Amino acid sequence: MNHSNIICVCGAGTMGSGIAQVCAQSGFVTILFDVNEEMIAKSKTKMQESLQALLLKEKITIAEKEEIIKRVIFTSNIKDCKADIIIEAIIEDKNAKANLFKQLAEINTPQTIFATNTSSVSIDEMAKEIDRPSQLIGMHFFNPAPVMKLVEIIKTENTNSDVVDTIFSFTRQLNKTPVLCNDSPGFIVNRIARHYYLEAMKLMELGLADIKTIDSVMEASGFKMGPFKLMDMIGMDINYSVSKIVWEALDKPERLRPSIIQQHKIAAGELGKKTGKGFYQY
Ligand SMILES: NC(=O)c1ccc[n+]([C@@H]2O[C@H](COP(=O)([O-])OP(=O)(O)OC[C@H]3O[C@@H](n4cnc5c(N)ncnc54)[C@H](O)[C@@H]3O)[C@@H](O)[C@H]2O)c1
């Protein structure tokens, strides 16, 4: 990939915003698309703040900050989404993602690569629903995308080998570390991490410890963030959808049953940092 290649990120939420920033910081013209104008406005502000923080830490200059922002094209018109690599980071729902890729295939060339940032939807299953399965690949970033180095790369049996090579080198150009994973429920990190969240909520439900104690104990034991703080950062709706998809894909084992606590939080609109309240108040 060279810097004349164009990247498009779909979904300007928690992940899409961060991924678009990473692409623009790495020198790529980046289209950031969302169906929701309000999310686009929020994303613009968030990106400005994030770059301002880098400026204050002297990691970028004022000129670089301005260049980075200039490289991002914010849009709510899907017709603007013409690119060499499209990374989708919309809601965690297979049909929504497949529908988006179908619409994007109509306005892009056969060479365009479709990457999905899904945490748990089977890439093989998604490939069955779209028009160009050989161009589909999983590119799973971690939150916050501008900070976290790991990207899980998931290929299907249909993914073109050139697509895999391009995505590996593109990921390195973003200054990230690509790791090839099999297409199994939750890939590697989210499969193992389910227990971190679910067991924490079980302890809370049984009244064995409160959320602050659980978070501080886990942080004191070496984890960067306690499970409740982490769920608030991820977003309750996304975290719950991932649990549900992984649980169903593995034939509903009791040990991975999604928590009723999260269902209640979602029903109350308490999605975490993005809505101002989750397990904690922001
Ligand atoms: N939150 C995390 O920590 C995290 C980490 C890694 C991967 N992911 C994955 O990234 C994806 C996005 O998660 P998120 O936390 O950023 O979600 P989010 O709720 O913060 O943002 C989703 C955005 O997608 C937009 N959207 C919905 N349908 C759309 C469509 N058809 N076209 C364009 N935009 C659309 C919404 O308006 C919203 O702005 C999910 O697949 C999730 O599993 C999330």
mmCIF file of C-alpha atoms and ligand atoms in Angstrom:
data_model
loop_
_atom_site.group_PDB
_atom_site.id
_atom_site.type_symbol
_atom_site.label_atom_id
_atom_site.label_comp_id
_atom_site.label_asym_id
_atom_site.label_seq_id
_atom_site.Cartn_x
_atom_site.Cartn_y
_atom_site.Cartn_z
ATOM 1 C CA MET A 1 0.000 0.000 0.000
ATOM 2 C CA ASN A 2 1.267 3.470 -0.768
ATOM 3 C CA HIS A 3 -0.082 6.776 0.403
ATOM 4 C CA SER A 4 -2.091 7.343 -2.766
ATOM 5 C CA ASN A 5 -4.288 4.425 -1.636
ATOM 6 C CA ILE A 6 -7.542 5.463 -0.023
ATOM 7 C CA ILE A 7 -8.979 3.918 3.116
ATOM 8 C CA CYS A 8 -12.621 4.060 4.134
ATOM 9 C CA VAL A 9 -13.840 3.327 7.652
ATOM 10 C CA CYS A 10 -17.565 2.651 8.139
ATOM 11 C CA GLY A 11 -19.026 3.440 11.552
ATOM 12 C CA ALA A 12 -17.807 6.512 13.445
ATOM 13 C CA GLY A 13 -18.357 5.096 16.941
ATOM 14 C CA THR A 14 -15.846 4.006 19.580
ATOM 15 C CA MET A 15 -13.780 1.880 17.191
ATOM 16 C CA GLY A 16 -14.353 3.493 13.796
ATOM 17 C CA SER A 17 -13.241 6.906 15.039
ATOM 18 C CA GLY A 18 -10.029 5.501 16.482
ATOM 19 C CA ILE A 19 -9.264 3.355 13.424
ATOM 20 C CA ALA A 20 -9.799 6.326 11.076
ATOM 21 C CA GLN A 21 -7.438 8.408 13.216
ATOM 22 C CA VAL A 22 -4.780 5.676 13.047
ATOM 23 C CA CYS A 23 -5.080 5.487 9.232
ATOM 24 C CA ALA A 24 -4.876 9.279 8.833
ATOM 25 C CA GLN A 25 -1.936 9.466 11.260
ATOM 26 C CA SER A 26 -0.161 6.883 9.101
ATOM 27 C CA GLY A 27 -0.511 9.136 6.056
ATOM 28 C CA PHE A 28 -3.598 7.693 4.330
ATOM 29 C CA VAL A 29 -6.482 9.755 3.028
ATOM 30 C CA THR A 30 -9.322 8.307 5.090
ATOM 31 C CA ILE A 31 -13.048 8.484 4.495
ATOM 32 C CA LEU A 32 -15.064 8.107 7.711
ATOM 33 C CA PHE A 33 -18.693 7.170 7.066
ATOM 34 C CA ASP A 34 -21.606 6.861 9.479
ATOM 35 C CA VAL A 35 -25.365 6.834 8.915
ATOM 36 C CA ASN A 36 -25.781 9.026 11.989
ATOM 37 C CA GLU A 37 -24.759 12.712 11.575
ATOM 38 C CA GLU A 38 -24.537 13.157 15.335
ATOM 39 C CA MET A 39 -21.939 10.371 15.547
ATOM 40 C CA ILE A 40 -19.909 12.056 12.812
ATOM 41 C CA ALA A 41 -19.894 15.349 14.736
ATOM 42 C CA LYS A 42 -18.918 13.543 17.969
ATOM 43 C CA SER A 43 -16.189 11.641 16.158
ATOM 44 C CA LYS A 44 -14.704 14.869 14.752
ATOM 45 C CA THR A 45 -14.553 16.378 18.254
ATOM 46 C CA LYS A 46 -13.095 13.180 19.735
ATOM 47 C CA MET A 47 -10.396 13.006 17.063
ATOM 48 C CA GLN A 48 -9.475 16.681 17.610
ATOM 49 C CA GLU A 49 -9.169 16.027 21.357
ATOM 50 C CA SER A 50 -7.103 12.906 20.856
ATOM 51 C CA LEU A 51 -4.692 14.702 18.502
ATOM 52 C CA GLN A 52 -4.528 17.689 20.867
ATOM 53 C CA ALA A 53 -3.424 15.302 23.627
ATOM 54 C CA LEU A 54 -0.661 13.975 21.337
ATOM 55 C CA LEU A 55 0.374 17.551 20.582
ATOM 56 C CA LEU A 56 0.598 18.388 24.305
ATOM 57 C CA LYS A 57 2.769 15.292 24.819
ATOM 58 C CA GLU A 58 4.947 16.572 21.931
ATOM 59 C CA LYS A 59 4.295 13.385 19.930
ATOM 60 C CA ILE A 60 3.084 15.439 16.941
ATOM 61 C CA THR A 61 3.552 19.063 15.839
ATOM 62 C CA ILE A 62 0.777 21.594 15.185
ATOM 63 C CA ALA A 63 1.410 21.235 11.439
ATOM 64 C CA GLU A 64 1.128 17.425 11.673
ATOM 65 C CA LYS A 65 -2.077 17.706 13.673
ATOM 66 C CA GLU A 66 -3.615 19.873 10.965
ATOM 67 C CA GLU A 67 -2.394 17.558 8.193
ATOM 68 C CA ILE A 68 -3.908 14.519 9.931
ATOM 69 C CA ILE A 69 -7.314 16.157 10.340
ATOM 70 C CA LYS A 70 -7.219 17.352 6.710
ATOM 71 C CA ARG A 71 -6.722 13.746 5.569
ATOM 72 C CA VAL A 72 -10.057 12.647 7.080
ATOM 73 C CA ILE A 73 -13.193 13.054 4.977
ATOM 74 C CA PHE A 74 -16.251 12.813 7.226
ATOM 75 C CA THR A 75 -19.439 11.772 5.430
ATOM 76 C CA SER A 76 -22.928 10.378 5.915
ATOM 77 C CA ASN A 77 -23.302 9.593 2.204
ATOM 78 C CA ILE A 78 -22.485 5.985 1.345
ATOM 79 C CA LYS A 79 -21.758 7.017 -2.250
ATOM 80 C CA ASP A 80 -18.565 8.676 -0.941
ATOM 81 C CA CYS A 81 -17.269 5.296 0.261
ATOM 82 C CA LYS A 82 -15.014 4.484 -2.690
ATOM 83 C CA ALA A 83 -11.660 3.155 -1.503
ATOM 84 C CA ASP A 84 -8.893 0.551 -1.823
ATOM 85 C CA ILE A 85 -9.493 -0.848 1.652
ATOM 86 C CA ILE A 86 -12.803 -0.530 3.491
ATOM 87 C CA ILE A 87 -12.827 -1.332 7.202
ATOM 88 C CA GLU A 88 -16.286 -1.734 8.683
ATOM 89 C CA ALA A 89 -16.810 -0.969 12.380
ATOM 90 C CA ILE A 90 -20.603 -0.724 12.600
ATOM 91 C CA ILE A 91 -22.944 -2.496 15.047
ATOM 92 C CA GLU A 92 -22.135 -6.099 15.972
ATOM 93 C CA ASP A 93 -24.745 -7.728 13.733
ATOM 94 C CA LYS A 94 -23.997 -10.097 10.857
ATOM 95 C CA ASN A 95 -26.891 -8.986 8.642
ATOM 96 C CA ALA A 96 -26.160 -5.273 9.081
ATOM 97 C CA LYS A 97 -22.507 -5.873 8.176
ATOM 98 C CA ALA A 98 -23.315 -8.092 5.160
ATOM 99 C CA ASN A 99 -25.878 -5.550 3.889
ATOM 100 C CA LEU A 100 -23.336 -2.773 4.165
ATOM 101 C CA PHE A 101 -20.735 -4.795 2.209
ATOM 102 C CA LYS A 102 -23.329 -5.544 -0.489
ATOM 103 C CA GLN A 103 -24.048 -1.826 -0.938
ATOM 104 C CA LEU A 104 -20.325 -1.037 -0.944
ATOM 105 C CA ALA A 105 -19.598 -3.716 -3.581
ATOM 106 C CA GLU A 106 -21.942 -1.891 -5.976
ATOM 107 C CA ILE A 107 -19.890 1.319 -5.911
ATOM 108 C CA ASN A 108 -16.356 -0.100 -5.565
ATOM 109 C CA THR A 109 -13.975 -1.933 -7.907
ATOM 110 C CA PRO A 110 -13.496 -5.746 -7.758
ATOM 111 C CA GLN A 111 -10.038 -5.078 -6.208
ATOM 112 C CA THR A 112 -11.407 -3.258 -3.163
ATOM 113 C CA ILE A 113 -10.659 -5.152 0.057
ATOM 114 C CA PHE A 114 -13.474 -5.515 2.596
ATOM 115 C CA ALA A 115 -12.137 -5.789 6.141
ATOM 116 C CA THR A 116 -14.412 -6.302 9.125
ATOM 117 C CA ASN A 117 -13.570 -5.234 12.666
ATOM 118 C CA THR A 118 -16.110 -7.660 14.115
ATOM 119 C CA SER A 119 -15.255 -9.112 17.538
ATOM 120 C CA SER A 120 -17.342 -12.239 17.214
ATOM 121 C CA VAL A 121 -19.327 -12.651 13.990
ATOM 122 C CA SER A 122 -17.997 -15.603 11.971
ATOM 123 C CA ILE A 123 -16.117 -14.246 8.946
ATOM 124 C CA ASP A 124 -16.896 -17.493 7.055
ATOM 125 C CA GLU A 125 -20.617 -16.967 7.673
ATOM 126 C CA MET A 126 -20.366 -13.327 6.591
ATOM 127 C CA ALA A 127 -18.527 -14.408 3.416
ATOM 128 C CA LYS A 128 -21.558 -16.506 2.417
ATOM 129 C CA GLU A 129 -23.757 -13.412 2.477
ATOM 130 C CA ILE A 130 -21.650 -11.046 0.383
ATOM 131 C CA ASP A 131 -20.878 -10.690 -3.324
ATOM 132 C CA ARG A 132 -17.061 -10.855 -3.282
ATOM 133 C CA PRO A 133 -16.038 -13.370 -0.564
ATOM 134 C CA SER A 134 -12.444 -13.588 -1.856
ATOM 135 C CA GLN A 135 -12.017 -9.884 -0.920
ATOM 136 C CA LEU A 136 -13.278 -10.321 2.664
ATOM 137 C CA ILE A 137 -10.960 -10.510 5.691
ATOM 138 C CA GLY A 138 -11.212 -9.936 9.447
ATOM 139 C CA MET A 139 -9.151 -7.078 10.852
ATOM 140 C CA HIS A 140 -9.889 -6.950 14.568
ATOM 141 C CA PHE A 141 -8.469 -3.859 16.271
ATOM 142 C CA PHE A 142 -8.532 -3.308 20.042
ATOM 143 C CA ASN A 143 -9.902 -0.438 22.096
ATOM 144 C CA PRO A 144 -8.590 2.301 22.151
ATOM 145 C CA ALA A 145 -7.473 1.781 18.543
ATOM 146 C CA PRO A 146 -4.892 4.612 18.496
ATOM 147 C CA VAL A 147 -3.102 3.014 21.478
ATOM 148 C CA MET A 148 -3.467 -0.760 21.235
ATOM 149 C CA LYS A 149 -0.883 -2.472 19.009
ATOM 150 C CA LEU A 150 -2.513 -5.851 18.384
ATOM 151 C CA VAL A 151 -4.703 -6.539 15.338
ATOM 152 C CA GLU A 152 -6.133 -10.059 14.947
ATOM 153 C CA ILE A 153 -6.268 -10.941 11.224
ATOM 154 C CA ILE A 154 -8.827 -13.574 10.238
ATOM 155 C CA LYS A 155 -8.921 -15.133 6.788
ATOM 156 C CA THR A 156 -11.587 -17.486 5.479
ATOM 157 C CA GLU A 157 -10.971 -20.404 3.134
ATOM 158 C CA ASN A 158 -12.052 -18.080 0.303
ATOM 159 C CA THR A 159 -9.890 -15.069 1.159
ATOM 160 C CA ASN A 160 -7.497 -14.314 -1.705
ATOM 161 C CA SER A 161 -3.861 -14.759 -0.571
ATOM 162 C CA ASP A 162 -2.953 -11.339 -2.046
ATOM 163 C CA VAL A 163 -5.611 -9.807 0.203
ATOM 164 C CA VAL A 164 -3.998 -11.452 3.260
ATOM 165 C CA ASP A 165 -0.531 -10.180 2.242
ATOM 166 C CA THR A 166 -1.826 -6.652 1.602
ATOM 167 C CA ILE A 167 -3.627 -6.512 4.949
ATOM 168 C CA PHE A 168 -0.561 -7.772 6.817
ATOM 169 C CA SER A 169 1.666 -5.092 5.302
ATOM 170 C CA PHE A 170 -1.037 -2.414 5.669
ATOM 171 C CA THR A 171 -1.402 -3.291 9.383
ATOM 172 C CA ARG A 172 2.357 -2.881 9.822
ATOM 173 C CA GLN A 173 2.174 0.479 8.009
ATOM 174 C CA LEU A 174 -0.316 1.513 10.693
ATOM 175 C CA ASN A 175 2.433 0.686 13.220
ATOM 176 C CA LYS A 176 0.358 -2.218 14.556
ATOM 177 C CA THR A 177 1.162 -5.887 15.123
ATOM 178 C CA PRO A 178 -0.871 -8.290 12.938
ATOM 179 C CA VAL A 179 -1.469 -11.842 14.215
ATOM 180 C CA LEU A 180 -3.210 -14.459 12.082
ATOM 181 C CA CYS A 181 -6.098 -16.167 13.937
ATOM 182 C CA ASN A 182 -8.529 -18.907 13.003
ATOM 183 C CA ASP A 183 -12.155 -18.038 12.424
ATOM 184 C CA SER A 184 -13.502 -19.479 15.672
ATOM 185 C CA PRO A 185 -16.021 -17.782 18.027
ATOM 186 C CA GLY A 186 -14.430 -14.677 19.580
ATOM 187 C CA PHE A 187 -11.123 -15.479 17.795
ATOM 188 C CA ILE A 188 -8.467 -15.589 20.563
ATOM 189 C CA VAL A 189 -8.689 -12.487 22.766
ATOM 190 C CA ASN A 190 -12.461 -12.186 23.020
ATOM 191 C CA ARG A 191 -12.913 -15.913 23.651
ATOM 192 C CA ILE A 192 -10.564 -15.865 26.636
ATOM 193 C CA ALA A 193 -11.722 -12.435 27.841
ATOM 194 C CA ARG A 194 -15.387 -13.573 28.145
ATOM 195 C CA HIS A 195 -14.565 -15.082 31.527
ATOM 196 C CA TYR A 196 -13.020 -11.843 32.765
ATOM 197 C CA TYR A 197 -16.359 -10.055 32.275
ATOM 198 C CA LEU A 198 -18.796 -12.867 33.032
ATOM 199 C CA GLU A 199 -17.165 -14.062 36.261
ATOM 200 C CA ALA A 200 -16.925 -10.467 37.498
ATOM 201 C CA MET A 201 -20.671 -10.001 36.952
ATOM 202 C CA LYS A 202 -21.379 -13.357 38.662
ATOM 203 C CA LEU A 203 -19.436 -12.230 41.763
ATOM 204 C CA MET A 204 -21.429 -8.986 41.753
ATOM 205 C CA GLU A 205 -24.754 -10.803 41.281
ATOM 206 C CA LEU A 206 -23.991 -13.175 44.173
ATOM 207 C CA GLY A 207 -23.151 -10.173 46.374
ATOM 208 C CA LEU A 208 -19.627 -11.481 46.995
ATOM 209 C CA ALA A 209 -17.944 -8.176 46.133
ATOM 210 C CA ASP A 210 -18.895 -4.751 44.757
ATOM 211 C CA ILE A 211 -17.706 -3.421 41.414
ATOM 212 C CA LYS A 212 -15.110 -1.030 42.823
ATOM 213 C CA THR A 213 -13.529 -3.790 44.910
ATOM 214 C CA ILE A 214 -13.468 -6.202 41.971
ATOM 215 C CA ASP A 215 -11.925 -3.587 39.663
ATOM 216 C CA SER A 216 -9.291 -2.500 42.155
ATOM 217 C CA VAL A 217 -8.332 -6.061 43.069
ATOM 218 C CA MET A 218 -7.895 -7.043 39.417
ATOM 219 C CA GLU A 219 -5.873 -3.885 38.721
ATOM 220 C CA ALA A 220 -3.708 -4.529 41.786
ATOM 221 C CA SER A 221 -3.111 -8.069 40.512
ATOM 222 C CA GLY A 222 -1.622 -6.703 37.279
ATOM 223 C CA PHE A 223 -4.515 -6.228 34.834
ATOM 224 C CA LYS A 224 -4.452 -2.764 33.229
ATOM 225 C CA MET A 225 -8.167 -2.238 33.759
ATOM 226 C CA GLY A 226 -10.758 -3.866 36.008
ATOM 227 C CA PRO A 227 -13.596 -5.745 34.233
ATOM 228 C CA PHE A 228 -16.338 -3.191 35.000
ATOM 229 C CA LYS A 229 -14.266 -0.216 33.840
ATOM 230 C CA LEU A 230 -13.373 -2.188 30.737
ATOM 231 C CA MET A 231 -16.993 -3.080 29.943
ATOM 232 C CA ASP A 232 -17.898 0.608 30.283
ATOM 233 C CA MET A 233 -15.119 1.526 27.869
ATOM 234 C CA ILE A 234 -16.070 -1.167 25.347
ATOM 235 C CA GLY A 235 -19.793 -0.347 25.462
ATOM 236 C CA MET A 236 -22.413 -2.544 27.162
ATOM 237 C CA ASP A 237 -24.342 -3.259 23.933
ATOM 238 C CA ILE A 238 -21.232 -4.352 22.026
ATOM 239 C CA ASN A 239 -19.858 -6.405 24.938
ATOM 240 C CA TYR A 240 -23.227 -8.140 25.425
ATOM 241 C CA SER A 241 -23.620 -8.870 21.676
ATOM 242 C CA VAL A 242 -20.155 -10.428 21.602
ATOM 243 C CA SER A 243 -20.993 -12.625 24.641
ATOM 244 C CA LYS A 244 -24.262 -13.707 23.047
ATOM 245 C CA ILE A 245 -22.717 -14.493 19.645
ATOM 246 C CA VAL A 246 -19.835 -16.485 21.197
ATOM 247 C CA TRP A 247 -22.222 -18.351 23.562
ATOM 248 C CA GLU A 248 -24.594 -19.297 20.716
ATOM 249 C CA ALA A 249 -21.770 -20.278 18.369
ATOM 250 C CA LEU A 250 -20.429 -22.703 21.009
ATOM 251 C CA ASP A 251 -23.858 -24.323 21.616
ATOM 252 C CA LYS A 252 -24.733 -22.297 24.692
ATOM 253 C CA PRO A 253 -22.385 -23.630 27.400
ATOM 254 C CA GLU A 254 -23.501 -22.576 30.911
ATOM 255 C CA ARG A 255 -20.047 -21.157 31.708
ATOM 256 C CA LEU A 256 -20.424 -18.584 28.903
ATOM 257 C CA ARG A 257 -24.077 -17.627 29.380
ATOM 258 C CA PRO A 258 -24.467 -13.826 28.846
ATOM 259 C CA SER A 259 -25.315 -11.880 32.002
ATOM 260 C CA ILE A 260 -28.791 -10.614 32.881
ATOM 261 C CA ILE A 261 -27.060 -7.620 34.506
ATOM 262 C CA GLN A 262 -25.914 -6.403 31.100
ATOM 263 C CA GLN A 263 -29.371 -6.920 29.604
ATOM 264 C CA HIS A 264 -30.829 -4.677 32.307
ATOM 265 C CA LYS A 265 -28.162 -2.030 31.722
ATOM 266 C CA ILE A 266 -28.837 -2.030 27.975
ATOM 267 C CA ALA A 267 -32.606 -1.747 28.549
ATOM 268 C CA ALA A 268 -31.925 1.277 30.786
ATOM 269 C CA GLY A 269 -29.703 2.888 28.101
ATOM 270 C CA GLU A 270 -26.677 2.607 30.402
ATOM 271 C CA LEU A 271 -24.164 1.626 27.744
ATOM 272 C CA GLY A 272 -21.015 2.871 29.480
ATOM 273 C CA LYS A 273 -18.766 5.832 28.682
ATOM 274 C CA LYS A 274 -20.475 6.519 25.366
ATOM 275 C CA THR A 275 -23.805 7.318 27.067
ATOM 276 C CA GLY A 276 -22.336 8.842 30.232
ATOM 277 C CA LYS A 277 -23.416 5.970 32.503
ATOM 278 C CA GLY A 278 -22.694 2.264 32.693
ATOM 279 C CA PHE A 279 -21.434 0.533 35.813
ATOM 280 C CA TYR A 280 -19.955 3.928 36.675
ATOM 281 C CA GLN A 281 -21.143 7.507 36.106
ATOM 282 C CA TYR A 282 -19.075 9.680 33.644
HETATM 283 N N1 LIG B 1 -16.025 -1.374 21.520
HETATM 284 C C1 LIG B 1 -14.941 -2.146 21.520
HETATM 285 O O1 LIG B 1 -14.178 -2.197 22.505
HETATM 286 C C2 LIG B 1 -14.600 -2.979 20.304
HETATM 287 C C3 LIG B 1 -13.320 -3.540 20.197
HETATM 288 C C4 LIG B 1 -12.983 -4.257 19.042
HETATM 289 C C5 LIG B 1 -13.929 -4.440 18.050
HETATM 290 N N2 LIG B 1 -15.176 -3.910 18.193
HETATM 291 C C6 LIG B 1 -16.142 -4.116 17.094
HETATM 292 O O2 LIG B 1 -16.210 -2.904 16.342
HETATM 293 C C7 LIG B 1 -17.531 -2.730 15.832
HETATM 294 C C8 LIG B 1 -18.069 -1.372 16.270
HETATM 295 O O3 LIG B 1 -18.070 -1.291 17.686
HETATM 296 P P1 LIG B 1 -18.114 0.117 18.417
HETATM 297 O O4 LIG B 1 -17.853 -0.150 19.841
HETATM 298 O O5 LIG B 1 -17.291 1.113 17.682
HETATM 299 O O6 LIG B 1 -19.665 0.489 18.243
HETATM 300 P P2 LIG B 1 -20.386 1.897 18.505
HETATM 301 O O7 LIG B 1 -21.749 1.575 18.992
HETATM 302 O O8 LIG B 1 -19.543 2.808 19.309
HETATM 303 O O9 LIG B 1 -20.465 2.525 17.014
HETATM 304 C C9 LIG B 1 -21.143 1.915 15.960
HETATM 305 C C10 LIG B 1 -21.408 2.995 14.911
HETATM 306 O O10 LIG B 1 -21.911 2.368 13.720
HETATM 307 C C11 LIG B 1 -22.867 3.250 13.151
HETATM 308 N N3 LIG B 1 -23.683 2.466 12.226
HETATM 309 C C12 LIG B 1 -24.659 1.575 12.512
HETATM 310 N N4 LIG B 1 -25.125 1.032 11.367
HETATM 311 C C13 LIG B 1 -24.414 1.592 10.349
HETATM 312 C C14 LIG B 1 -24.417 1.424 8.930
HETATM 313 N N5 LIG B 1 -25.228 0.564 8.325
HETATM 314 N N6 LIG B 1 -23.536 2.153 8.193
HETATM 315 C C15 LIG B 1 -22.693 3.028 8.791
HETATM 316 N N7 LIG B 1 -22.645 3.228 10.119
HETATM 317 C C16 LIG B 1 -23.490 2.509 10.890
HETATM 318 C C17 LIG B 1 -23.616 3.816 14.354
HETATM 319 O O11 LIG B 1 -24.271 5.017 14.019
HETATM 320 C C18 LIG B 1 -22.467 4.016 15.349
HETATM 321 O O12 LIG B 1 -21.903 5.316 15.220
HETATM 322 C C19 LIG B 1 -18.353 -3.926 16.325
HETATM 323 O O13 LIG B 1 -18.367 -4.910 15.334
HETATM 324 C C20 LIG B 1 -17.566 -4.400 17.554
HETATM 325 O O14 LIG B 1 -17.727 -5.761 17.835
HETATM 326 C C21 LIG B 1 -15.540 -3.167 19.301
#
